[in-house]
PDB file of C-alpha atoms in Angstrom:
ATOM      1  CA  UNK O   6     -22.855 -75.326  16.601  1.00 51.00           C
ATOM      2  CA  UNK O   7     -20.211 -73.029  19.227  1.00 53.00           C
ATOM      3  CA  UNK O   8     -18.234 -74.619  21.092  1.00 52.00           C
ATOM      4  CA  UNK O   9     -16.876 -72.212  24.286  1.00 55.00           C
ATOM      5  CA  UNK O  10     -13.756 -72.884  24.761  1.00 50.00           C
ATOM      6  CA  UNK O  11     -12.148 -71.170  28.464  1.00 56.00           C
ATOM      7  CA  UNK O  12      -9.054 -70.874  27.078  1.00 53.00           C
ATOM      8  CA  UNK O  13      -7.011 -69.533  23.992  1.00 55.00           C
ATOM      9  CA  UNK O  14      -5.570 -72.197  21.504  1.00 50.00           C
ATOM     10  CA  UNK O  15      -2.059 -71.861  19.810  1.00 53.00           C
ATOM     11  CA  UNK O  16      -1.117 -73.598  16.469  1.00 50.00           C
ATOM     12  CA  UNK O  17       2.321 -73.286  15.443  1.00 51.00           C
ATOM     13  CA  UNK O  18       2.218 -73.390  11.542  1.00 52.00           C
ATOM     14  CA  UNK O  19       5.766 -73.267  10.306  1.00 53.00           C
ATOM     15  CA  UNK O  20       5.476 -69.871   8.570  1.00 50.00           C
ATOM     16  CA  UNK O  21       6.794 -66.249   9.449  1.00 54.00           C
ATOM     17  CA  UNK O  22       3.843 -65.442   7.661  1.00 50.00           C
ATOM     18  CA  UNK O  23       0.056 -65.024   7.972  1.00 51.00           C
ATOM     19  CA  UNK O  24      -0.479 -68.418   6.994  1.00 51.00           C
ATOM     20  CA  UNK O  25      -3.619 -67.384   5.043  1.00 52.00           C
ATOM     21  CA  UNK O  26      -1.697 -65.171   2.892  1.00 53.00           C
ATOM     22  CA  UNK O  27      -1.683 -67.060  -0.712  1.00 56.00           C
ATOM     23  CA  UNK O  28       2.054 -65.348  -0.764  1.00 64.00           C
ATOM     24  CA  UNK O  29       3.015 -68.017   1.464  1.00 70.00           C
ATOM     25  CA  UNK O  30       1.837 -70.844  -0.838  1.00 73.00           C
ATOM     26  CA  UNK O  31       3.928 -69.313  -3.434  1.00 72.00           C
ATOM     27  CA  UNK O  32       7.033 -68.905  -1.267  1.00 77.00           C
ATOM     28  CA  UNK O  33       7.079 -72.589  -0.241  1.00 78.00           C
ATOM     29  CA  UNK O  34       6.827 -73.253  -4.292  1.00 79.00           C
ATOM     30  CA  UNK O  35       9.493 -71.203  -4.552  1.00 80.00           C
ATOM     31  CA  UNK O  36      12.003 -72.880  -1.996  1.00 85.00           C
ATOM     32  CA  UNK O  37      10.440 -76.167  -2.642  1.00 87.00           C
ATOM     33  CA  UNK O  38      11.141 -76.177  -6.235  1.00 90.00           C
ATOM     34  CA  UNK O  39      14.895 -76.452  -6.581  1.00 90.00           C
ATOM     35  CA  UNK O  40      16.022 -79.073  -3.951  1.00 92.00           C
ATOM     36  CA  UNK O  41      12.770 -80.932  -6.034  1.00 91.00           C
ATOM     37  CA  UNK O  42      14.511 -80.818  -9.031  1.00 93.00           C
ATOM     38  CA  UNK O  43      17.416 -81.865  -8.093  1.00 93.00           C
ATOM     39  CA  UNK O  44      16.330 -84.997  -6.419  1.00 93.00           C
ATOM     40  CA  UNK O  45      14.424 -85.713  -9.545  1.00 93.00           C
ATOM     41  CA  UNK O  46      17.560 -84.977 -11.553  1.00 93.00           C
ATOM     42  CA  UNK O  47      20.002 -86.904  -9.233  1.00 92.00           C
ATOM     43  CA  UNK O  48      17.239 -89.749  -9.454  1.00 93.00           C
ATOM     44  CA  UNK O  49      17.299 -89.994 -13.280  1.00 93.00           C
ATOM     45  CA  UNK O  50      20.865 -89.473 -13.379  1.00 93.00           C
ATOM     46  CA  UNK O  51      22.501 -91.901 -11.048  1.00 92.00           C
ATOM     47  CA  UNK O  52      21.829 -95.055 -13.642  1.00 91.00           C
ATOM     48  CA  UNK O  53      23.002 -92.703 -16.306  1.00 92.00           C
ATOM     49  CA  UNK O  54      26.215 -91.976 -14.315  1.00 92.00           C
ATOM     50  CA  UNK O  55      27.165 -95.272 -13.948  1.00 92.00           C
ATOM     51  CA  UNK O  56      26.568 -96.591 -17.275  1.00 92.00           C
ATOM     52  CA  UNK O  57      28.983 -93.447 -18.237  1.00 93.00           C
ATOM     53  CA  UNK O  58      31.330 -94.271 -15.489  1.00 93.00           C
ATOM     54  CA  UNK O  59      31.760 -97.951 -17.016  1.00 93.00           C
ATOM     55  CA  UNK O  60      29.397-100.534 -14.581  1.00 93.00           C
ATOM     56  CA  UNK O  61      27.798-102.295 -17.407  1.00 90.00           C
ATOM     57  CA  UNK O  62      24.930-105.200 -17.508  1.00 89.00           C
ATOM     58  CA  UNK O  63      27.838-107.505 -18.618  1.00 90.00           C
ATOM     59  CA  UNK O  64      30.130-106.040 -15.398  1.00 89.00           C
ATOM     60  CA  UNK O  65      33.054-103.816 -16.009  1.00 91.00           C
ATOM     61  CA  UNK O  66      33.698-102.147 -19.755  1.00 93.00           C
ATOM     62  CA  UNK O  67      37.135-102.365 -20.562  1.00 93.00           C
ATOM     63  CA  UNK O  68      38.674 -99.169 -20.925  1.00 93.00           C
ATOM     64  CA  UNK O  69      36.584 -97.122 -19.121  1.00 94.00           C
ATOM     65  CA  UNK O  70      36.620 -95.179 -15.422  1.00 94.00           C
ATOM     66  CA  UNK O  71      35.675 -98.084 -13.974  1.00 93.00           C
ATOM     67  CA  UNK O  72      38.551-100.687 -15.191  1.00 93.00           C
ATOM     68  CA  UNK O  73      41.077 -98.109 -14.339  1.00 93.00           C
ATOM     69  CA  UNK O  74      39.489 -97.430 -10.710  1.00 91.00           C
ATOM     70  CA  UNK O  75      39.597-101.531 -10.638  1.00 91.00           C
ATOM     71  CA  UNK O  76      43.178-101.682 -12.104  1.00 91.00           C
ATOM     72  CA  UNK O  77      43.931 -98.617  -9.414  1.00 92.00           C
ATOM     73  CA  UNK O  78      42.289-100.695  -6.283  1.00 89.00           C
ATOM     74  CA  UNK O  79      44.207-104.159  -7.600  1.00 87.00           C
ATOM     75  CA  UNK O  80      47.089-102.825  -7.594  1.00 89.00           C
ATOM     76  CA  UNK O  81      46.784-100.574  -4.296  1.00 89.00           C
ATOM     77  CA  UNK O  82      45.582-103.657  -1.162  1.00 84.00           C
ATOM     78  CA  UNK O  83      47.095-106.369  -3.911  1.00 84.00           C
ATOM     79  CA  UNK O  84      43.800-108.678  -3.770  1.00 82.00           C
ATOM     80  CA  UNK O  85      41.149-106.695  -5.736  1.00 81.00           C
ATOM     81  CA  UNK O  86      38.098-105.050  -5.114  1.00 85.00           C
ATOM     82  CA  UNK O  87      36.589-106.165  -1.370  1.00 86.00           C
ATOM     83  CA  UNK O  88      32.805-106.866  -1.318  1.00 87.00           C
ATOM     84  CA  UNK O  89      30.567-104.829   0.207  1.00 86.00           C
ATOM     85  CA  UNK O  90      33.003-101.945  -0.832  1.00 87.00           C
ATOM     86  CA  UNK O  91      31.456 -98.657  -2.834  1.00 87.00           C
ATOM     87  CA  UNK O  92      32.984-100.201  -5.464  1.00 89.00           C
ATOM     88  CA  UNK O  93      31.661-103.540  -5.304  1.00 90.00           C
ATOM     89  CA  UNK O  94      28.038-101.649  -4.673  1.00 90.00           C
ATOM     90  CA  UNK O  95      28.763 -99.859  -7.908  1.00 90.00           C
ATOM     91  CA  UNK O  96      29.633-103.045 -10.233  1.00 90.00           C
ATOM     92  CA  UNK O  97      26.226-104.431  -8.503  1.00 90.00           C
ATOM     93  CA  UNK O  98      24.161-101.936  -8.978  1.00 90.00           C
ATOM     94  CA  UNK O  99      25.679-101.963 -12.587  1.00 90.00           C
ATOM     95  CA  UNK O 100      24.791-105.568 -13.280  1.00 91.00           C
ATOM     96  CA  UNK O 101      21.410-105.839 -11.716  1.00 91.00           C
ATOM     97  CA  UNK O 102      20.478-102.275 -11.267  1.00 89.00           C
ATOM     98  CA  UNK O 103      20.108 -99.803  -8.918  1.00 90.00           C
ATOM     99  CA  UNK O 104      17.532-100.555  -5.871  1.00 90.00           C
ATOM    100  CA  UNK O 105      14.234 -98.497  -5.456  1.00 89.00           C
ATOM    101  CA  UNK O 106      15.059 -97.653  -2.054  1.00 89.00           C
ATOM    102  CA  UNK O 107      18.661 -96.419  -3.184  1.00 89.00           C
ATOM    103  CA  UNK O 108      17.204 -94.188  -5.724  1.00 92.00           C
ATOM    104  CA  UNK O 109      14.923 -92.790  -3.093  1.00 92.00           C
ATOM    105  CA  UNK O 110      18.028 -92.348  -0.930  1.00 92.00           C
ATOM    106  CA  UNK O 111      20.027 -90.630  -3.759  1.00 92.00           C
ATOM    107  CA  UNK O 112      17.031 -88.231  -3.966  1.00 93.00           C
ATOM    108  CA  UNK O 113      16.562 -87.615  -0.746  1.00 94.00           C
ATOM    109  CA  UNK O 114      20.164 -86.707  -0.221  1.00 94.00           C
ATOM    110  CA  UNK O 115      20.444 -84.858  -3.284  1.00 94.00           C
ATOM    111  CA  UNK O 116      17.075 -82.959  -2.273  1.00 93.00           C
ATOM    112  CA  UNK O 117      18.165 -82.414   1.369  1.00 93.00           C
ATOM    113  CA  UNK O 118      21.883 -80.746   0.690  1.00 93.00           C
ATOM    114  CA  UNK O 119      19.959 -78.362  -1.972  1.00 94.00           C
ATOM    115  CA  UNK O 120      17.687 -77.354   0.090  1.00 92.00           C
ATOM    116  CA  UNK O 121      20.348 -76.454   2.928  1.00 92.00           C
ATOM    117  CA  UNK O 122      22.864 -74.893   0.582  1.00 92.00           C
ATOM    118  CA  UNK O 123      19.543 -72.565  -0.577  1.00 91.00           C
ATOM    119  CA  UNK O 124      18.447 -71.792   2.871  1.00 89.00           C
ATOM    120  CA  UNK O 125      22.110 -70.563   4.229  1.00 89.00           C
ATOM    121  CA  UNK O 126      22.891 -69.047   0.879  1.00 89.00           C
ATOM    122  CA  UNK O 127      19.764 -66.863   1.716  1.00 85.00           C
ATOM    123  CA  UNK O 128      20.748 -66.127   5.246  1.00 86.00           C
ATOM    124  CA  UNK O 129      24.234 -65.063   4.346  1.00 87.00           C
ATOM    125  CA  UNK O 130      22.540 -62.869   1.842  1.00 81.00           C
ATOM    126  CA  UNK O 131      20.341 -61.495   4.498  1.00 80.00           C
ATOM    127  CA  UNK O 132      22.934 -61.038   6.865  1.00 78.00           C
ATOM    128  CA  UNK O 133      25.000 -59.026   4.628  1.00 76.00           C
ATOM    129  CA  UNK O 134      21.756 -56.835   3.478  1.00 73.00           C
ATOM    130  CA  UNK O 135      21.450 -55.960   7.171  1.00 72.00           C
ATOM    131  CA  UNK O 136      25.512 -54.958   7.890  1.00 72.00           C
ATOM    132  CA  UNK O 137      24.950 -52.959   5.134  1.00 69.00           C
ATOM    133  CA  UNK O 138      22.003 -50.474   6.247  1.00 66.00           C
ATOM    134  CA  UNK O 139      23.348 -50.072   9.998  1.00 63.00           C
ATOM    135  CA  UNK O 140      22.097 -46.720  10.580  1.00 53.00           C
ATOM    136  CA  UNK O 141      19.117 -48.116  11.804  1.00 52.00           C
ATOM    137  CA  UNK O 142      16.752 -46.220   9.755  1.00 52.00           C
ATOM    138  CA  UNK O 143      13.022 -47.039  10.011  1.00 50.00           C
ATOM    139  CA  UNK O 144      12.891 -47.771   6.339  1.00 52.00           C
ATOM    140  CA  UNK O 145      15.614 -50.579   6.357  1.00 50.00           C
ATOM    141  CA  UNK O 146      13.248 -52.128   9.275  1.00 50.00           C
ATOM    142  CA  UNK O 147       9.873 -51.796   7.415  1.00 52.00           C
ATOM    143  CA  UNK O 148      11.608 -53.306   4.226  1.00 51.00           C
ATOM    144  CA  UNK O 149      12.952 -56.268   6.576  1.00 50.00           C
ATOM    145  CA  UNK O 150       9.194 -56.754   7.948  1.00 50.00           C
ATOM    146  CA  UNK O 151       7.848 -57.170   4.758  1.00 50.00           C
ATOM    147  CA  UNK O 152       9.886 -60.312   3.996  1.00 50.00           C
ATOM    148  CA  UNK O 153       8.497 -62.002   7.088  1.00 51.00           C
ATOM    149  CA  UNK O 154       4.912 -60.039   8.226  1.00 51.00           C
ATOM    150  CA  UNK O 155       2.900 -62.107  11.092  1.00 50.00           C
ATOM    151  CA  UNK O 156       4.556 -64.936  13.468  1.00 49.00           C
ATOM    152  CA  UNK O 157       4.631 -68.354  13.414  1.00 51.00           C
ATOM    153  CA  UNK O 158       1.792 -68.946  15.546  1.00 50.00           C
ATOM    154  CA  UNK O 159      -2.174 -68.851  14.630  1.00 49.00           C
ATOM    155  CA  UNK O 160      -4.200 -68.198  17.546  1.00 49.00           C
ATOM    156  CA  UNK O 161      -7.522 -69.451  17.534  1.00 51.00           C
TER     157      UNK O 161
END
């Protein structure tokens, strides 16, 4: 079945590449992969962290970070530890665990600050590839269009 269509369709796709190139699959892996494993990692860790830190399943372990940071805020507003306070959150989340939806948080945030660190650490080492061929020569440009061949539209 053909359909006529009178006029030319635009998709936008998100790549600087021919989006049927398999090299674009493999650069997405490739940029995808370590703000993924960090939000994995800071996922894992954050129980792990505050279990070191001293927020036990029986509250606060004496001796640890975590007494001295209670000591610290004590002894600092002269009442204790306020509720709803990070603090307070952490001693919770010590005692009954830490909430699904705060894990997802800590990974998304984790994730999401990788992934931006990555991206301007690239451009900055972009930038300074181009200051450093300024003549202008039509190699430097070919080698530039080879990092991002195509547009980011697909016309159909």
């Amino acid at each position: 079945m053909y359909v006529f269509l009178p006029f030319r369709m635009t998709v936008f796709t998100g790549y600087k590449n021919n989006p049927t190139n398999q090299n674009n699959s493999w650069l997405l892996l490739k940029k995808a992969a370590l703000p993924l494993a960090v939000a994995g990692t800071g996922v894992v860790a954050a129980p792990l962290i505050l279990s070191a830190a001293g927020f036990g399943a029986s509250g606060i372990v004496a001796g640890s970070l975590a007494a001295k940071g209670m000591s610290f805020i004590a002894a600092w507003n002269g009442v204790g530890v306020v509720a709803g306070s990070t603090f307070a959150a952490c001693q919770s989340a010590g005692v009954v665990g830490i909430a699904g939806s705060t894990l997802t948080g800590i990974g998304v945030t984790a994730g999401t600050a990788t992934a931006v660190v990555q991206e301007g650490i690239q451009r900055i080492g972009k930038k300074s590839k181009n200051e450093e061929n300024i003549d202008g020569s039509e190699e430097d440009e070919q080698s530039e269009n080879e990092d991002e061949k195509g547009s980011d539209e697909l016309h159909i």
